[in-house]
Amino acid sequence: GPAAPLKLVGGTAASGTKSKLTVGTTPYFIVRALEAKPGLTPAEIIQALQDGGHSAPENSIRTNIHRLKERKLIVARHGKWFVL
């Protein structure tokens, strides 16, 4: 029925929030970095993305951190960021 949970057909099961992120974009890399190492500060997230070869400038990474917060995909606890 209409209340049945959504199933991904012919793909690997992924949580709904991650599927909204376009692979290869700055928000995608931020979420991936926080999944690998929860509790990073913004400066550590920027360093992790740049170490990983992502070329986005610092200000755009910071902007995307806060956009992800508004989308309720990540959350700050005591200045450190976590994936919801």
PDB file of C-alpha atoms in Angstrom:
ATOM      1  CA  GLY A   1       0.000   0.000   0.000  1.00  0.00           C
ATOM      2  CA  PRO A   2       0.931   3.673   0.115  1.00  0.00           C
ATOM      3  CA  ALA A   3       2.443   3.209   3.593  1.00  0.00           C
ATOM      4  CA  ALA A   4       4.915   0.604   2.342  1.00  0.00           C
ATOM      5  CA  PRO A   5       8.561   1.613   2.809  1.00  0.00           C
ATOM      6  CA  LEU A   6      10.410   2.756  -0.282  1.00  0.00           C
ATOM      7  CA  LYS A   7      12.760   0.192  -1.750  1.00  0.00           C
ATOM      8  CA  LEU A   8      15.645   0.899  -4.086  1.00  0.00           C
ATOM      9  CA  VAL A   9      15.258  -1.335  -7.098  1.00  0.00           C
ATOM     10  CA  GLY A  10      18.391  -2.744  -8.685  1.00  0.00           C
ATOM     11  CA  GLY A  11      20.774  -0.784  -6.489  1.00  0.00           C
ATOM     12  CA  THR A  12      22.577  -1.091  -3.208  1.00  0.00           C
ATOM     13  CA  ALA A  13      20.544  -0.085  -0.203  1.00  0.00           C
ATOM     14  CA  ALA A  14      21.509   3.431   0.846  1.00  0.00           C
ATOM     15  CA  SER A  15      19.853   5.683   3.384  1.00  0.00           C
ATOM     16  CA  GLY A  16      17.561   8.296   1.885  1.00  0.00           C
ATOM     17  CA  THR A  17      19.641  11.284   2.973  1.00  0.00           C
ATOM     18  CA  LYS A  18      22.792  10.173   1.152  1.00  0.00           C
ATOM     19  CA  SER A  19      20.922   9.564  -2.109  1.00  0.00           C
ATOM     20  CA  LYS A  20      20.129  13.308  -2.311  1.00  0.00           C
ATOM     21  CA  LEU A  21      23.834  14.118  -2.568  1.00  0.00           C
ATOM     22  CA  THR A  22      25.364  14.243  -6.029  1.00  0.00           C
ATOM     23  CA  VAL A  23      28.535  12.164  -6.130  1.00  0.00           C
ATOM     24  CA  GLY A  24      31.646  14.284  -6.610  1.00  0.00           C
ATOM     25  CA  THR A  25      30.226  17.531  -5.204  1.00  0.00           C
ATOM     26  CA  THR A  26      31.567  19.400  -2.184  1.00  0.00           C
ATOM     27  CA  PRO A  27      28.590  18.400   0.044  1.00  0.00           C
ATOM     28  CA  TYR A  28      29.134  14.759  -0.917  1.00  0.00           C
ATOM     29  CA  PHE A  29      32.792  14.897   0.127  1.00  0.00           C
ATOM     30  CA  ILE A  30      31.915  16.657   3.410  1.00  0.00           C
ATOM     31  CA  VAL A  31      29.432  13.914   4.347  1.00  0.00           C
ATOM     32  CA  ARG A  32      31.903  11.181   3.302  1.00  0.00           C
ATOM     33  CA  ALA A  33      34.658  12.788   5.415  1.00  0.00           C
ATOM     34  CA  LEU A  34      32.347  12.929   8.447  1.00  0.00           C
ATOM     35  CA  GLU A  35      31.248   9.330   7.950  1.00  0.00           C
ATOM     36  CA  ALA A  36      34.900   8.273   7.936  1.00  0.00           C
ATOM     37  CA  LYS A  37      35.839  10.474  10.911  1.00  0.00           C
ATOM     38  CA  PRO A  38      32.877  11.823  12.906  1.00  0.00           C
ATOM     39  CA  GLY A  39      33.510  14.849  15.107  1.00  0.00           C
ATOM     40  CA  LEU A  40      35.708  16.931  12.803  1.00  0.00           C
ATOM     41  CA  THR A  41      35.864  20.695  13.220  1.00  0.00           C
ATOM     42  CA  PRO A  42      35.271  22.863  10.122  1.00  0.00           C
ATOM     43  CA  ALA A  43      39.038  23.402   9.771  1.00  0.00           C
ATOM     44  CA  GLU A  44      39.607  19.631   9.918  1.00  0.00           C
ATOM     45  CA  ILE A  45      36.878  19.018   7.327  1.00  0.00           C
ATOM     46  CA  ILE A  46      38.554  21.535   4.984  1.00  0.00           C
ATOM     47  CA  GLN A  47      41.931  19.855   5.539  1.00  0.00           C
ATOM     48  CA  ALA A  48      40.462  16.382   4.938  1.00  0.00           C
ATOM     49  CA  LEU A  49      38.843  17.445   1.653  1.00  0.00           C
ATOM     50  CA  GLN A  50      41.993  19.185   0.417  1.00  0.00           C
ATOM     51  CA  ASP A  51      44.159  16.213   1.458  1.00  0.00           C
ATOM     52  CA  GLY A  52      41.756  14.015  -0.479  1.00  0.00           C
ATOM     53  CA  GLY A  53      42.369  16.036  -3.627  1.00  0.00           C
ATOM     54  CA  HIS A  54      39.134  18.092  -3.658  1.00  0.00           C
ATOM     55  CA  SER A  55      39.932  21.515  -5.080  1.00  0.00           C
ATOM     56  CA  ALA A  56      37.084  23.596  -3.599  1.00  0.00           C
ATOM     57  CA  PRO A  57      38.178  26.792  -1.808  1.00  0.00           C
ATOM     58  CA  GLU A  58      37.853  27.050   1.973  1.00  0.00           C
ATOM     59  CA  ASN A  59      34.933  29.500   1.907  1.00  0.00           C
ATOM     60  CA  SER A  60      32.866  27.252  -0.357  1.00  0.00           C
ATOM     61  CA  ILE A  61      33.509  24.254   1.903  1.00  0.00           C
ATOM     62  CA  ARG A  62      32.382  26.280   4.928  1.00  0.00           C
ATOM     63  CA  THR A  63      29.252  27.437   3.065  1.00  0.00           C
ATOM     64  CA  ASN A  64      28.411  23.836   2.172  1.00  0.00           C
ATOM     65  CA  ILE A  65      28.862  22.685   5.787  1.00  0.00           C
ATOM     66  CA  HIS A  66      26.122  25.106   6.814  1.00  0.00           C
ATOM     67  CA  ARG A  67      23.885  24.216   3.863  1.00  0.00           C
ATOM     68  CA  LEU A  68      24.125  20.562   4.902  1.00  0.00           C
ATOM     69  CA  LYS A  69      23.143  21.621   8.426  1.00  0.00           C
ATOM     70  CA  GLU A  70      20.027  23.369   7.089  1.00  0.00           C
ATOM     71  CA  ARG A  71      19.193  20.204   5.124  1.00  0.00           C
ATOM     72  CA  LYS A  72      19.492  18.257   8.417  1.00  0.00           C
ATOM     73  CA  LEU A  73      22.148  15.951   6.942  1.00  0.00           C
ATOM     74  CA  ILE A  74      24.834  16.924   9.446  1.00  0.00           C
ATOM     75  CA  VAL A  75      24.730  18.477  12.914  1.00  0.00           C
ATOM     76  CA  ALA A  76      27.192  20.372  15.110  1.00  0.00           C
ATOM     77  CA  ARG A  77      27.815  19.265  18.686  1.00  0.00           C
ATOM     78  CA  HIS A  78      30.200  21.463  20.689  1.00  0.00           C
ATOM     79  CA  GLY A  79      31.843  22.800  17.538  1.00  0.00           C
ATOM     80  CA  LYS A  80      32.349  19.372  15.986  1.00  0.00           C
ATOM     81  CA  TRP A  81      30.289  18.007  13.081  1.00  0.00           C
ATOM     82  CA  PHE A  82      28.493  14.670  12.757  1.00  0.00           C
ATOM     83  CA  VAL A  83      26.367  12.939  10.111  1.00  0.00           C
ATOM     84  CA  LEU A  84      22.740  12.472  11.180  1.00  0.00           C
TER      85      LEU A  84
END
